[in-house]
Coordinates of C-alpha atoms in Angstrom, one line a residue:
M299 CA 0.0 0.0 0.0
S300 CA 1.4 3.3 -1.0
A301 CA 1.9 6.2 1.4
N302 CA -0.8 8.2 -0.3
S303 CA -3.3 5.4 0.2
L304 CA -2.5 5.3 3.9
V305 CA -3.1 9.1 4.2
T306 CA -6.4 9.0 2.3
A307 CA -7.6 6.2 4.4
I308 CA -7.4 8.6 7.3
T309 CA -8.7 11.7 5.4
H310 CA -11.7 9.8 4.1
N311 CA -12.8 9.1 7.6
I312 CA -12.4 12.5 9.2
P313 CA -15.4 13.2 11.5
F314 CA -17.9 15.9 10.6
F315 CA -17.1 18.1 13.6
L316 CA -13.5 18.4 12.2
R317 CA -14.4 18.4 8.5
A318 CA -17.1 21.1 8.7
P319 CA -14.8 24.0 10.0
A320 CA -12.1 23.1 7.5
E321 CA -14.6 23.2 4.6
A322 CA -15.9 26.5 5.9
L323 CA -12.4 27.9 5.9
I324 CA -11.0 26.8 2.6
G325 CA -14.2 25.8 0.7
E326 CA -15.5 22.5 -0.2
E327 CA -13.7 22.2 -3.5
C328 CA -10.2 22.9 -1.9
Y329 CA -11.0 20.7 1.0
N330 CA -11.8 17.8 -1.2
T331 CA -8.6 18.4 -3.3
L332 CA -6.1 19.1 -0.4
V333 CA -7.5 17.0 2.4
Y334 CA -10.0 14.4 1.2
D335 CA -7.9 13.3 -1.9
F336 CA -4.6 14.6 -0.4
N337 CA -3.6 16.2 -3.7
I338 CA -1.1 18.9 -2.4
T339 CA 0.1 19.7 -5.9
D340 CA -2.8 21.9 -6.7
G341 CA -1.2 25.3 -6.6
E342 CA -4.4 27.4 -6.5
C343 CA -5.8 25.6 -3.6
L344 CA -2.5 25.6 -1.8
K345 CA -2.3 29.4 -2.1
Y346 CA -5.9 29.9 -1.1
A347 CA -5.5 27.7 1.9
L348 CA -2.2 29.5 2.9
S349 CA -4.0 32.8 2.4
K350 CA -7.0 31.7 4.7
G351 CA -4.6 30.4 7.4
L352 CA -2.6 33.5 7.3
G353 CA -5.7 35.7 7.3
F354 CA -7.1 34.2 10.5
G355 CA -3.6 34.2 12.1
I356 CA -3.4 37.9 11.5
V357 CA -6.9 38.5 12.9
I358 CA -6.0 36.6 16.1
G359 CA -2.7 38.4 16.3
G360 CA -4.3 41.8 15.6
S361 CA -6.7 41.3 18.6
I362 CA -3.7 41.5 21.1
V363 CA -0.9 43.2 19.1
K364 CA -1.2 46.6 20.9
I365 CA -2.2 45.3 24.3
P366 CA 1.5 45.4 25.4
Q367 CA 1.6 49.0 24.3
I368 CA -1.4 49.8 26.3
I369 CA -0.1 48.0 29.4
K370 CA 3.2 49.8 29.1
I371 CA 1.6 53.3 29.0
V372 CA -0.7 52.4 31.9
S373 CA 2.0 50.9 34.1
D374 CA 4.5 53.7 33.4
Q375 CA 1.7 56.3 33.6
S376 CA 3.5 57.9 30.6
A377 CA 3.1 58.2 26.8
R378 CA 6.6 59.6 26.3
G379 CA 7.8 59.3 22.6
L380 CA 4.3 58.4 21.3
S381 CA 3.0 60.8 18.7
L382 CA -0.6 61.9 19.2
S383 CA -1.0 63.0 15.5
A384 CA 0.4 59.7 14.3
Y385 CA -2.1 57.7 16.3
A386 CA -5.0 59.9 15.6
L387 CA -4.4 59.8 11.8
E388 CA -3.8 56.0 11.9
T389 CA -7.0 55.5 13.8
V390 CA -8.9 57.4 11.2
A391 CA -7.4 55.3 8.5
Y392 CA -8.3 52.1 10.4
A393 CA -11.9 53.3 10.7
I394 CA -12.3 54.1 7.0
N395 CA -10.6 50.8 6.0
L396 CA -12.8 48.8 8.3
A397 CA -16.0 50.5 7.0
Y398 CA -15.0 50.0 3.4
N399 CA -14.3 46.3 3.8
S400 CA -17.4 45.6 6.0
R401 CA -19.8 47.4 3.8
N402 CA -18.4 45.8 0.7
A403 CA -19.0 42.4 2.4
F404 CA -15.4 41.3 1.9
P405 CA -14.4 38.0 3.8
F406 CA -13.8 38.8 7.5
S407 CA -10.4 36.9 7.3
T408 CA -9.1 39.6 5.1
Y409 CA -9.7 42.6 7.4
G410 CA -10.8 41.4 10.8
E411 CA -7.6 42.6 12.5
T412 CA -8.5 46.1 11.5
F413 CA -11.6 46.0 13.8
F414 CA -9.4 45.1 16.8
L415 CA -6.5 47.5 15.9
A416 CA -9.0 50.3 15.6
I417 CA -10.3 49.7 19.1
Q418 CA -6.8 49.5 20.5
N419 CA -5.8 52.6 18.8
V420 CA -8.6 54.5 20.2
I421 CA -7.7 53.5 23.7
I422 CA -4.0 54.4 23.1
T423 CA -5.0 57.8 21.6
L424 CA -7.2 58.6 24.5
L425 CA -4.4 57.6 26.9
I426 CA -2.0 59.9 25.2
I427 CA -4.4 62.8 25.5
H428 CA -5.1 61.9 29.2
L429 CA -1.4 61.7 30.1
A430 CA -0.2 64.8 28.2
P431 CA 1.5 67.4 30.5
Q432 CA -0.7 70.2 31.7
K433 CA 0.0 73.7 30.7
G434 CA 1.8 75.5 33.6
A435 CA 2.5 72.3 35.5
V436 CA 5.5 72.6 37.8
I437 CA 7.6 69.6 38.9
G438 CA 6.8 68.6 42.5
A439 CA 3.6 70.6 42.5
K440 CA 0.4 69.1 43.8
P441 CA -1.9 67.3 41.4
L442 CA -4.4 69.4 39.5
S443 CA -8.0 69.4 40.6
S444 CA -10.7 68.0 38.3
K445 CA -11.6 71.5 37.3
Q446 CA -8.0 72.4 36.5
N447 CA -7.3 69.2 34.7
T448 CA -8.5 69.9 31.1
N449 CA -7.2 66.7 29.8
R450 CA -10.3 64.9 31.0
T451 CA -12.5 67.2 28.9
K452 CA -10.2 66.5 25.9
V453 CA -10.5 62.8 26.5
L454 CA -14.3 63.0 26.6
T455 CA -14.4 65.1 23.4
G456 CA -12.1 62.6 21.8
A457 CA -14.5 59.7 22.6
V458 CA -17.6 61.7 21.3
I459 CA -15.7 62.4 18.0
T460 CA -14.8 58.7 17.7
A461 CA -18.4 57.6 18.1
A462 CA -19.6 60.3 15.6
T463 CA -17.0 59.2 13.1
G464 CA -18.1 55.6 13.4
F465 CA -21.8 56.5 12.9
F466 CA -20.9 58.6 9.8
L467 CA -18.8 55.9 8.1
W468 CA -21.5 53.2 8.5
S469 CA -24.4 55.5 7.6
E470 CA -25.7 54.8 4.0
I471 CA -27.3 58.3 4.1
F472 CA -24.4 60.4 5.1
C473 CA -21.7 58.2 3.6
P474 CA -22.8 56.3 0.5
L475 CA -20.4 53.7 -0.9
S476 CA -19.3 56.1 -3.7
L477 CA -17.9 58.6 -0.9
L478 CA -16.5 55.8 1.1
S479 CA -14.6 54.6 -1.9
I480 CA -13.1 58.1 -2.2
L481 CA -12.2 58.1 1.5
Q482 CA -10.6 54.6 1.1
A483 CA -8.4 56.1 -1.6
V484 CA -7.5 59.0 0.7
T485 CA -6.2 56.5 3.3
L486 CA -3.2 55.7 1.0
P487 CA -1.6 59.1 1.6
L488 CA -3.2 59.2 5.1
S489 CA -1.3 56.0 6.0
L490 CA 1.9 57.6 4.8
I491 CA 1.2 60.7 6.8
S492 CA 0.1 58.9 9.9
K493 CA 3.5 57.2 10.3
A494 CA 5.6 60.2 9.5
P495 CA 5.2 62.0 12.9
Q496 CA 6.2 58.9 14.8
I497 CA 9.2 58.2 12.6
L498 CA 10.3 61.9 12.8
T499 CA 9.9 61.9 16.6
N500 CA 12.0 58.8 16.9
Y501 CA 14.7 60.3 14.7
K502 CA 14.7 63.7 16.6
Y503 CA 15.1 62.1 20.1
R504 CA 17.1 59.1 18.9
S505 CA 14.7 57.0 20.9
T506 CA 11.5 55.1 20.3
G507 CA 10.3 56.1 23.9
N508 CA 7.4 53.9 25.1
L509 CA 6.8 52.5 21.7
S510 CA 6.2 48.8 22.1
A511 CA 8.7 46.6 20.1
F512 CA 6.0 43.8 20.1
A513 CA 3.5 46.1 18.4
V514 CA 6.0 47.4 15.8
F515 CA 7.4 44.1 14.6
N516 CA 3.9 42.4 14.6
N517 CA 2.5 45.4 12.6
F518 CA 5.2 45.0 10.0
L519 CA 4.8 41.2 9.6
G520 CA 1.0 41.5 9.6
C521 CA 1.1 44.1 6.8
V522 CA 3.5 41.9 4.7
A523 CA 1.2 38.9 5.1
R524 CA -1.9 41.1 4.3
V525 CA -0.3 42.1 1.0
F526 CA -0.3 38.3 0.1
T527 CA -3.9 37.6 1.4
T528 CA -5.3 40.7 -0.3
K529 CA -3.8 39.7 -3.6
Q530 CA -5.2 36.1 -3.3
E531 CA -8.7 36.9 -1.9
V532 CA -9.7 40.5 -2.6
D533 CA -9.0 41.9 -6.0
D534 CA -9.2 45.6 -4.9
P535 CA -6.1 47.8 -5.7
L536 CA -7.0 50.4 -3.0
I537 CA -6.7 47.8 -0.2
F538 CA -3.7 46.1 -1.8
W539 CA -1.6 49.4 -2.0
G540 CA -2.8 50.5 1.4
F541 CA -1.2 47.4 3.0
A542 CA 1.8 47.6 0.7
S543 CA 2.5 51.2 1.8
A544 CA 1.9 50.4 5.4
A545 CA 4.4 47.6 5.2
V546 CA 7.1 49.9 4.0
L547 CA 6.5 52.4 6.8
N548 CA 6.3 49.8 9.5
A549 CA 9.6 48.5 8.3
V550 CA 11.2 51.9 8.8
L551 CA 9.8 51.9 12.4
A552 CA 11.1 48.3 12.9
V553 CA 14.5 49.5 11.8
Q554 CA 14.4 52.5 14.1
M555 CA 13.5 50.2 17.0
I556 CA 16.6 48.2 16.4
M557 CA 18.8 51.2 15.8
Y558 CA 17.8 53.0 19.0
W559 CA 17.4 50.0 21.3
K560 CA 20.5 50.9 23.5
D561 CA 19.4 54.6 23.7
N562 CA 16.0 53.5 24.9
E563 CA 17.5 51.9 28.0
E564 CA 19.3 55.2 28.8
K565 CA 16.1 57.2 28.2
E566 CA 14.2 55.0 30.5
E567 CA 16.7 55.6 33.3
E568 CA 16.3 59.4 32.8
V569 CA 12.5 59.0 33.0
R570 CA 12.7 57.1 36.2
R571 CA 14.8 60.0 37.7
H572 CA 12.4 62.5 36.3
N573 CA 9.4 60.7 37.8
A574 CA 11.3 60.7 41.1
S575 CA 12.1 64.4 40.9
E576 CA 8.3 65.1 40.4
K577 CA 7.8 63.6 43.9
G578 CA 10.4 66.0 45.3
L579 CA 13.2 63.5 45.5
P580 CA 15.9 64.5 43.0
D581 CA 18.7 65.2 45.4
V582 CA 18.2 62.0 47.3
L583 CA 18.3 59.9 44.3
E584 CA 21.4 61.5 42.9
R585 CA 23.3 61.0 46.3
T586 CA 22.3 57.4 46.5
G587 CA 22.7 56.4 42.8
G588 CA 19.0 56.0 42.3
I589 CA 18.4 54.0 45.6
L590 CA 16.2 55.9 48.0
E591 CA 17.3 55.8 51.5
V592 CA 14.9 56.8 54.2
D593 CA 16.0 57.6 57.8
T594 CA 13.1 57.1 60.1
G595 CA 14.8 58.8 63.0
K596 CA 13.2 61.5 65.2
R597 CA 14.7 64.3 63.1
W598 CA 12.0 63.7 60.4
S599 CA 9.3 64.4 63.1
R600 CA 10.9 67.6 64.4
K601 CA 8.6 70.6 64.2
L602 CA 9.4 73.0 61.4
D603 CA 9.0 76.8 62.2

């Protein structure tokens, strides 16, 4: 008995609960060719199956790709080095791309990660606004009151604008498909513009700040894979060139992440010292080499006139 006969003896008896999802993923025709008959020489079905597998892998990866970035911002309570304009423009591009794919009923596996990336980007953008330095803030000063803290108002405004944008893009009355196609074309230069502020910020400070390496490299690999899946499953040049241009710019960010890796460690040490100085402890840190020593003797409880 040949090896192929041994394999087909198994593939012909795959239970329904395993066969059904596979057929739904790659289609009945390609399932019969690649799995049931074990004919792996069919180039078209192989490329289609690879595209589907990559597509769902990207969707799963996209659902978590920027979570480390969010965690890093929240844990450090700092958005240092992150460009607000870059994230805002990128979020707009994601929203347009998501609406265009959704309303054209393209397969979810070809754009699903955009849904998750858009949500994560909105969170990061609002965090950047929330953690932006207040005008007139003084190091070591008391925290601003809710009335003085205008960032909260800006965050609320940003959330309202986000909701209004979503309503507009999915409204057939206010944004017909003809207009949405024009907006999708605009995302090509918008994608280029959105990455420029972050790239320039990195170059200016020779540091990528709190930019997450996990997010940068996964965005790059995801865009490269999307170029392939879009070519295979969606014959739309607007989407194809959008991913192609994004892949190039994400490659630049990935190179910067590698180039400035050592400088990032030095910058993080400076930030730790700066955060300590905001608590009124700069001199102590400098004298102890960054280690805070506290004397609990009575002299700390002495009355000050």
